[in-house]
PDB file of C-alpha atoms in Angstrom:
ATOM      1  CA  MET A   1      24.111   7.621   7.177  1.00  0.00           C
ATOM      2  CA  ALA A   2      23.803  10.533   4.751  1.00  0.00           C
ATOM      3  CA  THR A   3      23.580  10.280   0.980  1.00  0.00           C
ATOM      4  CA  LYS A   4      23.795  12.776  -1.865  1.00  0.00           C
ATOM      5  CA  VAL A   5      20.648  13.845  -3.626  1.00  0.00           C
ATOM      6  CA  ASN A   6      21.939  12.145  -6.761  1.00  0.00           C
ATOM      7  CA  GLY A   7      24.867  10.131  -5.533  1.00  0.00           C
ATOM      8  CA  ASN A   8      25.350   8.346  -8.869  1.00  0.00           C
ATOM      9  CA  GLY A   9      25.609  11.607 -10.796  1.00  0.00           C
ATOM     10  CA  LYS A  10      22.286  11.192 -12.605  1.00  0.00           C
ATOM     11  CA  LYS A  11      19.346  13.566 -12.813  1.00  0.00           C
ATOM     12  CA  PRO A  12      16.320  12.956 -10.581  1.00  0.00           C
ATOM     13  CA  PRO A  13      13.689  10.644 -12.101  1.00  0.00           C
ATOM     14  CA  SER A  14      11.326  12.406 -14.463  1.00  0.00           C
ATOM     15  CA  ALA A  15       7.542  12.196 -14.316  1.00  0.00           C
ATOM     16  CA  ALA A  16       7.668   9.979 -17.422  1.00  0.00           C
ATOM     17  CA  THR A  17       9.945   7.483 -15.689  1.00  0.00           C
ATOM     18  CA  ASN A  18       7.767   7.465 -12.590  1.00  0.00           C
ATOM     19  CA  LEU A  19       4.633   7.015 -14.694  1.00  0.00           C
ATOM     20  CA  ILE A  20       5.904   4.167 -16.885  1.00  0.00           C
ATOM     21  CA  ALA A  21       8.290   2.280 -14.608  1.00  0.00           C
ATOM     22  CA  GLY A  22       6.350   2.944 -11.406  1.00  0.00           C
ATOM     23  CA  GLY A  23       3.001   2.146 -12.986  1.00  0.00           C
ATOM     24  CA  GLY A  24       4.322  -1.074 -14.531  1.00  0.00           C
ATOM     25  CA  ALA A  25       5.833  -2.159 -11.225  1.00  0.00           C
ATOM     26  CA  GLY A  26       2.649  -1.320  -9.339  1.00  0.00           C
ATOM     27  CA  MET A  27       0.429  -3.252 -11.741  1.00  0.00           C
ATOM     28  CA  MET A  28       2.655  -6.307 -11.475  1.00  0.00           C
ATOM     29  CA  GLU A  29       2.568  -6.072  -7.671  1.00  0.00           C
ATOM     30  CA  ALA A  30      -1.239  -5.755  -7.658  1.00  0.00           C
ATOM     31  CA  LEU A  31      -1.762  -8.764  -9.918  1.00  0.00           C
ATOM     32  CA  VAL A  32       0.561 -10.951  -7.833  1.00  0.00           C
ATOM     33  CA  CYS A  33      -0.492  -9.872  -4.341  1.00  0.00           C
ATOM     34  CA  HIS A  34      -4.133  -8.718  -4.493  1.00  0.00           C
ATOM     35  CA  PRO A  35      -5.631 -12.034  -3.224  1.00  0.00           C
ATOM     36  CA  LEU A  36      -3.751 -11.574   0.049  1.00  0.00           C
ATOM     37  CA  ASP A  37      -5.150  -8.051   0.365  1.00  0.00           C
ATOM     38  CA  THR A  38      -8.702  -9.390  -0.020  1.00  0.00           C
ATOM     39  CA  ILE A  39      -8.064 -11.982   2.699  1.00  0.00           C
ATOM     40  CA  LYS A  40      -6.620  -9.248   4.939  1.00  0.00           C
ATOM     41  CA  VAL A  41      -9.709  -7.047   4.501  1.00  0.00           C
ATOM     42  CA  ARG A  42     -12.093  -9.933   5.250  1.00  0.00           C
ATOM     43  CA  MET A  43     -10.156 -10.770   8.416  1.00  0.00           C
ATOM     44  CA  GLN A  44     -10.197  -7.136   9.543  1.00  0.00           C
ATOM     45  CA  LEU A  45     -13.963  -6.928   8.989  1.00  0.00           C
ATOM     46  CA  SER A  46     -14.651 -10.249  10.730  1.00  0.00           C
ATOM     47  CA  ARG A  47     -16.561 -10.081  14.011  1.00  0.00           C
ATOM     48  CA  ARG A  48     -15.764 -13.681  14.992  1.00  0.00           C
ATOM     49  CA  GLY A  49     -14.253 -12.448  18.251  1.00  0.00           C
ATOM     50  CA  ARG A  50     -17.734 -11.413  19.415  1.00  0.00           C
ATOM     51  CA  GLN A  51     -19.178 -14.935  19.294  1.00  0.00           C
ATOM     52  CA  PRO A  52     -18.107 -17.175  22.228  1.00  0.00           C
ATOM     53  CA  GLY A  53     -17.027 -20.649  21.270  1.00  0.00           C
ATOM     54  CA  MET A  54     -16.342 -19.860  17.623  1.00  0.00           C
ATOM     55  CA  PRO A  55     -12.928 -21.035  16.406  1.00  0.00           C
ATOM     56  CA  LYS A  56     -10.335 -18.499  15.333  1.00  0.00           C
ATOM     57  CA  ARG A  57     -10.207 -18.032  11.593  1.00  0.00           C
ATOM     58  CA  GLY A  58      -6.700 -17.609  10.224  1.00  0.00           C
ATOM     59  CA  PHE A  59      -5.724 -16.344   6.800  1.00  0.00           C
ATOM     60  CA  LEU A  60      -5.634 -19.832   5.251  1.00  0.00           C
ATOM     61  CA  ARG A  61      -9.167 -20.683   6.388  1.00  0.00           C
ATOM     62  CA  THR A  62     -10.384 -17.251   5.307  1.00  0.00           C
ATOM     63  CA  GLY A  63      -8.882 -17.729   1.857  1.00  0.00           C
ATOM     64  CA  ILE A  64     -10.328 -21.236   1.504  1.00  0.00           C
ATOM     65  CA  GLU A  65     -13.809 -20.020   2.493  1.00  0.00           C
ATOM     66  CA  ILE A  66     -13.663 -17.241  -0.099  1.00  0.00           C
ATOM     67  CA  VAL A  67     -12.660 -19.690  -2.838  1.00  0.00           C
ATOM     68  CA  LYS A  68     -15.346 -22.219  -1.822  1.00  0.00           C
ATOM     69  CA  LYS A  69     -18.216 -19.745  -1.581  1.00  0.00           C
ATOM     70  CA  GLU A  70     -17.223 -17.137  -4.151  1.00  0.00           C
ATOM     71  CA  THR A  71     -14.857 -18.993  -6.567  1.00  0.00           C
ATOM     72  CA  PRO A  72     -11.151 -18.087  -6.946  1.00  0.00           C
ATOM     73  CA  LEU A  73     -12.207 -14.854  -8.686  1.00  0.00           C
ATOM     74  CA  GLY A  74     -13.541 -13.722  -5.310  1.00  0.00           C
ATOM     75  CA  LEU A  75      -9.940 -13.175  -4.239  1.00  0.00           C
ATOM     76  CA  TYR A  76      -9.649 -10.476  -6.904  1.00  0.00           C
ATOM     77  CA  LYS A  77     -12.627  -8.389  -5.821  1.00  0.00           C
ATOM     78  CA  GLY A  78     -11.676  -4.715  -5.870  1.00  0.00           C
ATOM     79  CA  LEU A  79      -8.780  -5.255  -8.293  1.00  0.00           C
ATOM     80  CA  GLY A  80     -10.339  -2.872 -10.799  1.00  0.00           C
ATOM     81  CA  ALA A  81     -10.178   0.001  -8.316  1.00  0.00           C
ATOM     82  CA  VAL A  82      -6.545  -0.806  -7.556  1.00  0.00           C
ATOM     83  CA  MET A  83      -5.512  -1.051 -11.206  1.00  0.00           C
ATOM     84  CA  THR A  84      -7.229   2.259 -11.993  1.00  0.00           C
ATOM     85  CA  GLY A  85      -5.352   4.101  -9.263  1.00  0.00           C
ATOM     86  CA  ILE A  86      -1.986   2.338  -9.298  1.00  0.00           C
ATOM     87  CA  VAL A  87      -0.345   4.347 -12.113  1.00  0.00           C
ATOM     88  CA  PRO A  88      -1.104   7.840 -10.737  1.00  0.00           C
ATOM     89  CA  LYS A  89      -0.357   6.543  -7.235  1.00  0.00           C
ATOM     90  CA  MET A  90       3.127   5.407  -8.220  1.00  0.00           C
ATOM     91  CA  ALA A  91       3.850   8.523 -10.273  1.00  0.00           C
ATOM     92  CA  ILE A  92       2.828  10.743  -7.356  1.00  0.00           C
ATOM     93  CA  ARG A  93       4.780   8.647  -4.840  1.00  0.00           C
ATOM     94  CA  PHE A  94       8.094   8.634  -6.687  1.00  0.00           C
ATOM     95  CA  THR A  95       7.881  12.188  -8.030  1.00  0.00           C
ATOM     96  CA  SER A  96       6.853  13.737  -4.714  1.00  0.00           C
ATOM     97  CA  PHE A  97       9.504  11.741  -2.809  1.00  0.00           C
ATOM     98  CA  GLU A  98      12.272  13.084  -5.061  1.00  0.00           C
ATOM     99  CA  TRP A  99      10.890  16.613  -4.776  1.00  0.00           C
ATOM    100  CA  TYR A 100      10.664  16.472  -0.979  1.00  0.00           C
ATOM    101  CA  LYS A 101      14.097  14.855  -0.797  1.00  0.00           C
ATOM    102  CA  GLN A 102      15.726  17.655  -2.760  1.00  0.00           C
ATOM    103  CA  LEU A 103      13.813  20.236  -0.724  1.00  0.00           C
ATOM    104  CA  LEU A 104      15.206  18.754   2.515  1.00  0.00           C
ATOM    105  CA  ALA A 105      18.775  18.270   1.243  1.00  0.00           C
ATOM    106  CA  ASN A 106      21.602  20.273   2.785  1.00  0.00           C
ATOM    107  CA  LYS A 107      21.899  23.357   0.584  1.00  0.00           C
ATOM    108  CA  GLN A 108      25.689  23.577   0.964  1.00  0.00           C
ATOM    109  CA  THR A 109      26.718  19.924   0.573  1.00  0.00           C
ATOM    110  CA  GLY A 110      23.756  18.413  -1.265  1.00  0.00           C
ATOM    111  CA  MET A 111      23.697  15.618   1.314  1.00  0.00           C
ATOM    112  CA  ILE A 112      20.491  14.040   2.613  1.00  0.00           C
ATOM    113  CA  SER A 113      20.428  12.788   6.198  1.00  0.00           C
ATOM    114  CA  GLY A 114      18.537   9.719   7.328  1.00  0.00           C
ATOM    115  CA  GLN A 115      16.046  12.024   9.054  1.00  0.00           C
ATOM    116  CA  ALA A 116      15.478  13.950   5.812  1.00  0.00           C
ATOM    117  CA  THR A 117      14.890  10.692   3.908  1.00  0.00           C
ATOM    118  CA  PHE A 118      12.384   9.620   6.563  1.00  0.00           C
ATOM    119  CA  MET A 119      10.528  12.944   6.384  1.00  0.00           C
ATOM    120  CA  ALA A 120      10.521  12.899   2.557  1.00  0.00           C
ATOM    121  CA  GLY A 121       9.017   9.414   2.613  1.00  0.00           C
ATOM    122  CA  LEU A 122       6.451  10.490   5.200  1.00  0.00           C
ATOM    123  CA  ALA A 123       5.420  13.496   3.102  1.00  0.00           C
ATOM    124  CA  ALA A 124       5.264  11.393  -0.088  1.00  0.00           C
ATOM    125  CA  GLY A 125       3.003   8.867   1.630  1.00  0.00           C
ATOM    126  CA  VAL A 126       0.651  11.576   2.874  1.00  0.00           C
ATOM    127  CA  THR A 127       0.590  13.163  -0.606  1.00  0.00           C
ATOM    128  CA  GLU A 128      -0.401   9.931  -2.352  1.00  0.00           C
ATOM    129  CA  ALA A 129      -2.980   9.162   0.353  1.00  0.00           C
ATOM    130  CA  VAL A 130      -4.801  12.448  -0.178  1.00  0.00           C
ATOM    131  CA  ALA A 131      -4.463  12.502  -3.973  1.00  0.00           C
ATOM    132  CA  VAL A 132      -5.237   8.890  -4.897  1.00  0.00           C
ATOM    133  CA  VAL A 133      -5.114   6.195  -2.229  1.00  0.00           C
ATOM    134  CA  THR A 134      -8.078   7.141  -0.010  1.00  0.00           C
ATOM    135  CA  PRO A 135     -10.778   7.134  -2.745  1.00  0.00           C
ATOM    136  CA  MET A 136      -9.218   3.993  -4.236  1.00  0.00           C
ATOM    137  CA  GLU A 137      -9.260   2.245  -0.851  1.00  0.00           C
ATOM    138  CA  VAL A 138     -12.890   3.163  -0.139  1.00  0.00           C
ATOM    139  CA  ILE A 139     -14.052   1.637  -3.439  1.00  0.00           C
ATOM    140  CA  LYS A 140     -11.750  -1.387  -3.108  1.00  0.00           C
ATOM    141  CA  ILE A 141     -12.936  -2.203   0.416  1.00  0.00           C
ATOM    142  CA  ARG A 142     -16.619  -1.861  -0.525  1.00  0.00           C
ATOM    143  CA  LEU A 143     -16.072  -4.404  -3.311  1.00  0.00           C
ATOM    144  CA  GLN A 144     -13.962  -6.753  -1.177  1.00  0.00           C
ATOM    145  CA  ALA A 145     -16.533  -6.734   1.638  1.00  0.00           C
ATOM    146  CA  GLN A 146     -19.235  -8.265  -0.608  1.00  0.00           C
ATOM    147  CA  TYR A 147     -19.764 -11.978  -0.062  1.00  0.00           C
ATOM    148  CA  HIS A 148     -21.536 -12.786  -3.332  1.00  0.00           C
ATOM    149  CA  SER A 149     -20.495 -15.679  -5.572  1.00  0.00           C
ATOM    150  CA  MET A 150     -18.938 -14.504  -8.820  1.00  0.00           C
ATOM    151  CA  ALA A 151     -20.000 -17.770 -10.472  1.00  0.00           C
ATOM    152  CA  ASP A 152     -23.738 -17.256  -9.853  1.00  0.00           C
ATOM    153  CA  PRO A 153     -25.309 -14.729 -12.264  1.00  0.00           C
ATOM    154  CA  LEU A 154     -28.397 -14.522 -10.017  1.00  0.00           C
ATOM    155  CA  ASP A 155     -26.323 -13.461  -7.007  1.00  0.00           C
ATOM    156  CA  VAL A 156     -26.234  -9.754  -7.845  1.00  0.00           C
ATOM    157  CA  PRO A 157     -24.168  -7.634  -5.426  1.00  0.00           C
ATOM    158  CA  LYS A 158     -24.831  -4.010  -4.524  1.00  0.00           C
ATOM    159  CA  TYR A 159     -21.625  -2.929  -6.252  1.00  0.00           C
ATOM    160  CA  ARG A 160     -21.074  -4.646  -9.632  1.00  0.00           C
ATOM    161  CA  ASN A 161     -17.620  -3.246 -10.408  1.00  0.00           C
ATOM    162  CA  ALA A 162     -15.302  -0.366  -9.526  1.00  0.00           C
ATOM    163  CA  ALA A 163     -17.068   2.179 -11.749  1.00  0.00           C
ATOM    164  CA  HIS A 164     -20.508   1.188 -10.451  1.00  0.00           C
ATOM    165  CA  ALA A 165     -19.258   1.272  -6.853  1.00  0.00           C
ATOM    166  CA  LEU A 166     -17.863   4.776  -7.399  1.00  0.00           C
ATOM    167  CA  TYR A 167     -21.146   5.973  -8.895  1.00  0.00           C
ATOM    168  CA  THR A 168     -23.250   4.369  -6.150  1.00  0.00           C
ATOM    169  CA  VAL A 169     -21.154   5.647  -3.246  1.00  0.00           C
ATOM    170  CA  VAL A 170     -21.140   9.227  -4.565  1.00  0.00           C
ATOM    171  CA  LYS A 171     -24.879   9.101  -5.368  1.00  0.00           C
ATOM    172  CA  GLU A 172     -25.966   7.649  -2.014  1.00  0.00           C
ATOM    173  CA  GLU A 173     -23.412   9.139   0.372  1.00  0.00           C
ATOM    174  CA  GLY A 174     -21.964  12.147  -1.387  1.00  0.00           C
ATOM    175  CA  PHE A 175     -18.492  12.906  -2.762  1.00  0.00           C
ATOM    176  CA  GLY A 176     -17.110  13.244   0.767  1.00  0.00           C
ATOM    177  CA  ALA A 177     -17.629   9.506   1.331  1.00  0.00           C
ATOM    178  CA  LEU A 178     -14.674   8.846  -0.969  1.00  0.00           C
ATOM    179  CA  TYR A 179     -12.467  10.553   1.607  1.00  0.00           C
ATOM    180  CA  ARG A 180     -13.789   8.706   4.645  1.00  0.00           C
ATOM    181  CA  GLY A 181     -10.784   7.709   6.751  1.00  0.00           C
ATOM    182  CA  VAL A 182      -8.406  10.059   4.936  1.00  0.00           C
ATOM    183  CA  SER A 183      -6.574  10.935   8.169  1.00  0.00           C
ATOM    184  CA  LEU A 184      -5.933   7.272   8.993  1.00  0.00           C
ATOM    185  CA  THR A 185      -5.016   6.489   5.394  1.00  0.00           C
ATOM    186  CA  ALA A 186      -2.549   9.380   5.354  1.00  0.00           C
ATOM    187  CA  LEU A 187      -1.086   8.192   8.662  1.00  0.00           C
ATOM    188  CA  ARG A 188      -0.768   4.626   7.356  1.00  0.00           C
ATOM    189  CA  GLN A 189       0.692   5.577   3.966  1.00  0.00           C
ATOM    190  CA  GLY A 190       2.966   8.193   5.491  1.00  0.00           C
ATOM    191  CA  SER A 191       4.430   5.822   8.077  1.00  0.00           C
ATOM    192  CA  ASN A 192       4.697   3.056   5.474  1.00  0.00           C
ATOM    193  CA  GLN A 193       6.642   5.133   2.988  1.00  0.00           C
ATOM    194  CA  ALA A 194       8.793   6.767   5.662  1.00  0.00           C
ATOM    195  CA  VAL A 195       9.924   3.334   6.844  1.00  0.00           C
ATOM    196  CA  ASN A 196      10.147   1.837   3.349  1.00  0.00           C
ATOM    197  CA  PHE A 197      12.149   4.631   1.730  1.00  0.00           C
ATOM    198  CA  THR A 198      14.495   4.970   4.702  1.00  0.00           C
ATOM    199  CA  ALA A 199      15.156   1.240   5.074  1.00  0.00           C
ATOM    200  CA  TYR A 200      15.567   0.712   1.328  1.00  0.00           C
ATOM    201  CA  THR A 201      17.968   3.656   1.031  1.00  0.00           C
ATOM    202  CA  TYR A 202      20.094   2.449   3.937  1.00  0.00           C
ATOM    203  CA  PHE A 203      20.196  -1.145   2.729  1.00  0.00           C
ATOM    204  CA  LYS A 204      21.085  -0.047  -0.799  1.00  0.00           C
ATOM    205  CA  GLU A 205      23.895   2.217   0.403  1.00  0.00           C
ATOM    206  CA  TRP A 206      25.305  -0.527   2.629  1.00  0.00           C
ATOM    207  CA  LEU A 207      25.315  -3.027  -0.232  1.00  0.00           C
ATOM    208  CA  ARG A 208      27.023  -0.516  -2.514  1.00  0.00           C
ATOM    209  CA  GLU A 209      29.709   0.127   0.105  1.00  0.00           C
ATOM    210  CA  TRP A 210      30.367  -3.604   0.417  1.00  0.00           C
ATOM    211  CA  GLN A 211      30.328  -4.037  -3.377  1.00  0.00           C
ATOM    212  CA  PRO A 212      32.184  -1.081  -4.959  1.00  0.00           C
ATOM    213  CA  GLN A 213      31.541  -2.457  -8.461  1.00  0.00           C
ATOM    214  CA  TYR A 214      27.884  -1.396  -8.086  1.00  0.00           C
ATOM    215  CA  LYS A 215      28.625   2.071  -6.701  1.00  0.00           C
ATOM    216  CA  ASP A 216      27.428   3.888  -9.838  1.00  0.00           C
ATOM    217  CA  GLY A 217      24.906   1.357 -11.127  1.00  0.00           C
ATOM    218  CA  ASN A 218      22.009  -0.877 -10.167  1.00  0.00           C
ATOM    219  CA  LEU A 219      22.412  -3.726  -7.721  1.00  0.00           C
ATOM    220  CA  PRO A 220      21.742  -7.282  -8.963  1.00  0.00           C
ATOM    221  CA  SER A 221      18.014  -8.031  -9.137  1.00  0.00           C
ATOM    222  CA  TYR A 222      18.148 -10.641  -6.376  1.00  0.00           C
ATOM    223  CA  GLN A 223      19.656  -8.090  -3.975  1.00  0.00           C
ATOM    224  CA  THR A 224      17.020  -5.496  -4.864  1.00  0.00           C
ATOM    225  CA  THR A 225      14.352  -8.147  -4.266  1.00  0.00           C
ATOM    226  CA  LEU A 226      15.836  -9.094  -0.891  1.00  0.00           C
ATOM    227  CA  ILE A 227      16.119  -5.559   0.493  1.00  0.00           C
ATOM    228  CA  GLY A 228      12.656  -4.748  -0.868  1.00  0.00           C
ATOM    229  CA  LEU A 229      11.264  -7.781   0.961  1.00  0.00           C
ATOM    230  CA  VAL A 230      12.849  -6.791   4.272  1.00  0.00           C
ATOM    231  CA  SER A 231      11.975  -3.089   4.089  1.00  0.00           C
ATOM    232  CA  GLY A 232       8.444  -3.944   2.944  1.00  0.00           C
ATOM    233  CA  ALA A 233       7.757  -5.987   6.071  1.00  0.00           C
ATOM    234  CA  MET A 234       8.641  -3.123   8.411  1.00  0.00           C
ATOM    235  CA  GLY A 235       5.717  -0.805   7.595  1.00  0.00           C
ATOM    236  CA  PRO A 236       2.817  -3.206   8.351  1.00  0.00           C
ATOM    237  CA  MET A 237       4.367  -4.181  11.669  1.00  0.00           C
ATOM    238  CA  SER A 238       4.504  -0.538  12.739  1.00  0.00           C
ATOM    239  CA  ASN A 239       0.945   0.519  11.862  1.00  0.00           C
ATOM    240  CA  ALA A 240      -1.343  -2.546  11.917  1.00  0.00           C
ATOM    241  CA  PRO A 241      -3.938  -1.032  14.341  1.00  0.00           C
ATOM    242  CA  ILE A 242      -4.256   2.053  12.131  1.00  0.00           C
ATOM    243  CA  ASP A 243      -4.946  -0.098   9.072  1.00  0.00           C
ATOM    244  CA  THR A 244      -7.585  -2.237  10.828  1.00  0.00           C
ATOM    245  CA  ILE A 245      -9.525   0.769  12.171  1.00  0.00           C
ATOM    246  CA  LYS A 246      -9.276   2.449   8.744  1.00  0.00           C
ATOM    247  CA  THR A 247     -10.727  -0.616   7.003  1.00  0.00           C
ATOM    248  CA  ARG A 248     -13.748  -0.754   9.313  1.00  0.00           C
ATOM    249  CA  LEU A 249     -14.310   2.990   9.026  1.00  0.00           C
ATOM    250  CA  GLN A 250     -14.258   2.949   5.219  1.00  0.00           C
ATOM    251  CA  LYS A 251     -16.506  -0.102   4.928  1.00  0.00           C
ATOM    252  CA  ALA A 252     -19.522   1.461   6.658  1.00  0.00           C
ATOM    253  CA  PRO A 253     -21.586   4.519   5.654  1.00  0.00           C
ATOM    254  CA  ALA A 254     -21.153   7.612   7.809  1.00  0.00           C
ATOM    255  CA  GLN A 255     -23.448   8.104  10.797  1.00  0.00           C
ATOM    256  CA  PRO A 256     -25.273  11.470  10.745  1.00  0.00           C
ATOM    257  CA  GLY A 257     -24.268  13.861  13.498  1.00  0.00           C
ATOM    258  CA  THR A 258     -20.908  12.210  14.272  1.00  0.00           C
ATOM    259  CA  THR A 259     -17.456  13.508  13.433  1.00  0.00           C
ATOM    260  CA  ALA A 260     -14.648  11.415  11.951  1.00  0.00           C
ATOM    261  CA  LEU A 261     -12.814  11.476  15.288  1.00  0.00           C
ATOM    262  CA  GLN A 262     -15.923  10.235  17.115  1.00  0.00           C
ATOM    263  CA  ARG A 263     -16.373   7.375  14.630  1.00  0.00           C
ATOM    264  CA  ILE A 264     -12.711   6.384  14.911  1.00  0.00           C
ATOM    265  CA  SER A 265     -12.867   6.469  18.716  1.00  0.00           C
ATOM    266  CA  ARG A 266     -16.092   4.433  18.756  1.00  0.00           C
ATOM    267  CA  ILE A 267     -14.685   1.785  16.402  1.00  0.00           C
ATOM    268  CA  ALA A 268     -11.500   1.463  18.462  1.00  0.00           C
ATOM    269  CA  ALA A 269     -13.425   1.283  21.768  1.00  0.00           C
ATOM    270  CA  ASP A 270     -15.849  -1.339  20.417  1.00  0.00           C
ATOM    271  CA  MET A 271     -13.006  -3.464  19.065  1.00  0.00           C
ATOM    272  CA  LEU A 272     -11.153  -3.378  22.380  1.00  0.00           C
ATOM    273  CA  LYS A 273     -14.270  -4.077  24.468  1.00  0.00           C
ATOM    274  CA  GLN A 274     -15.918  -6.752  22.342  1.00  0.00           C
ATOM    275  CA  GLU A 275     -12.994  -8.458  20.577  1.00  0.00           C
ATOM    276  CA  GLY A 276      -9.908  -7.753  22.655  1.00  0.00           C
ATOM    277  CA  ILE A 277      -6.554  -6.186  21.858  1.00  0.00           C
ATOM    278  CA  HIS A 278      -5.752  -8.852  19.251  1.00  0.00           C
ATOM    279  CA  ALA A 279      -8.545  -7.453  17.038  1.00  0.00           C
ATOM    280  CA  PHE A 280      -6.308  -4.517  16.150  1.00  0.00           C
ATOM    281  CA  TYR A 281      -3.889  -6.969  14.541  1.00  0.00           C
ATOM    282  CA  LYS A 282      -6.417  -8.951  12.505  1.00  0.00           C
ATOM    283  CA  GLY A 283      -5.108  -9.557   9.018  1.00  0.00           C
ATOM    284  CA  ILE A 284      -1.490  -8.769   9.958  1.00  0.00           C
ATOM    285  CA  THR A 285      -0.216 -12.082   8.534  1.00  0.00           C
ATOM    286  CA  PRO A 286      -1.712 -11.703   5.039  1.00  0.00           C
ATOM    287  CA  ARG A 287      -0.856  -7.999   5.088  1.00  0.00           C
ATOM    288  CA  ILE A 288       2.833  -8.699   5.691  1.00  0.00           C
ATOM    289  CA  MET A 289       2.672 -11.546   3.177  1.00  0.00           C
ATOM    290  CA  ARG A 290       1.208  -9.116   0.621  1.00  0.00           C
ATOM    291  CA  VAL A 291       3.196  -5.959   1.350  1.00  0.00           C
ATOM    292  CA  ALA A 292       6.655  -7.516   1.799  1.00  0.00           C
ATOM    293  CA  PRO A 293       6.672  -9.526  -1.467  1.00  0.00           C
ATOM    294  CA  GLY A 294       4.796  -6.645  -3.079  1.00  0.00           C
ATOM    295  CA  GLN A 295       7.614  -4.286  -2.179  1.00  0.00           C
ATOM    296  CA  ALA A 296      10.128  -6.788  -3.507  1.00  0.00           C
ATOM    297  CA  VAL A 297       8.234  -7.079  -6.806  1.00  0.00           C
ATOM    298  CA  THR A 298       7.821  -3.311  -7.067  1.00  0.00           C
ATOM    299  CA  PHE A 299      11.466  -2.472  -6.404  1.00  0.00           C
ATOM    300  CA  THR A 300      12.763  -5.164  -8.741  1.00  0.00           C
ATOM    301  CA  VAL A 301      10.404  -4.377 -11.635  1.00  0.00           C
ATOM    302  CA  TYR A 302      10.831  -0.625 -11.173  1.00  0.00           C
ATOM    303  CA  GLU A 303      14.631  -0.790 -11.254  1.00  0.00           C
ATOM    304  CA  TYR A 304      14.489  -3.086 -14.301  1.00  0.00           C
ATOM    305  CA  LEU A 305      12.084  -0.847 -16.249  1.00  0.00           C
ATOM    306  CA  LYS A 306      13.946   2.286 -15.197  1.00  0.00           C
ATOM    307  CA  GLU A 307      17.215   0.884 -16.531  1.00  0.00           C
ATOM    308  CA  LYS A 308      15.548  -0.033 -19.830  1.00  0.00           C
ATOM    309  CA  LEU A 309      14.099   3.464 -20.135  1.00  0.00           C
ATOM    310  CA  GLU A 310      17.467   5.052 -19.400  1.00  0.00           C
ATOM    311  CA  ARG A 311      19.142   2.994 -22.127  1.00  0.00           C
ATOM    312  CA  SER A 312      16.515   3.339 -24.842  1.00  0.00           C
ATOM    313  CA  GLY A 313      14.570   6.513 -24.020  1.00  0.00           C
ATOM    314  CA  PRO A 314      15.385  10.219 -23.981  1.00  0.00           C
ATOM    315  CA  SER A 315      17.898  11.495 -21.482  1.00  0.00           C
ATOM    316  CA  ALA A 316      15.064  12.894 -19.372  1.00  0.00           C
ATOM    317  CA  LEU A 317      14.062   9.390 -18.321  1.00  0.00           C
ATOM    318  CA  THR A 318      16.276   8.827 -15.317  1.00  0.00           C
ATOM    319  CA  GLY A 319      15.414   7.256 -12.012  1.00  0.00           C
ATOM    320  CA  ALA A 320      14.933   6.008  -8.452  1.00  0.00           C
ATOM    321  CA  ARG A 321      12.796   3.352  -6.549  1.00  0.00           C
ATOM    322  CA  TYR A 322      10.059   2.063  -4.007  1.00  0.00           C
ATOM    323  CA  GLU A 323       6.212   0.864  -2.733  1.00  0.00           C
ATOM    324  CA  GLU A 324       2.054  -0.540   0.392  1.00  0.00           C
TER     325      GLU A 324
END
């Protein structure tokens, strides 16, 4: 299926729209779904598979243990890093996607093929990974990996908050530590956004074909939520091993004298040898449970805010869609 660059006759979304609507949607998604991301990270960092006789720990047990030992606030560790980066992340994602999409459009017809949409999403994901997501993920994972109780003032962790974690990591490990795992993060974000943008675009076009009354306007919110939910689940299923290796790589300090490729290879080999193939899919359940509803929330809130901006703001505020 091919679509026009601006099939509804509107201008591409401006940076202001992407900043306000995208940032608002991203913050709502983070607040709703961050606990599941913390559970996912803890499961990916777990070495339970190395200890014979130990029971498997699913996402429910992991979540319960966090709440018991660290209070419910423990589920929100690393949220500060996410909230700090979510607005520029969304602005970069939406703006770069539209730019790449127009760049790849057929110059004669203005049509965009499914392949072009996929490549635009891939490029947008890589762009946001390099610009914002990798440093944000490094700080977030360092905070989420701490097992201290947030109710005990005497239980002082190494990293007190996002700003302190950023300062400490740069001071102890250098600025380059913020970009540890950038290749895997770019691969994960790129594949995520390629799948998400392509699936969402196809689903939206199909629904508009079946419902001509929505051809030039927004779909009902429940339909946007549904297609966001379905498209959001596709990315995590396609790149779970990448995400697990990335999490372990970003959690630990770099080893002197080893390259990034050597560290990635060593982590993957150790996981396979000591924990089995299933270790690459640790945290897949909470990740899907976070990303899929997160995509639904993001799409729905973004489309809602975009419509409000179009009606009340300057004519430059016009828009599009999407969200890991």
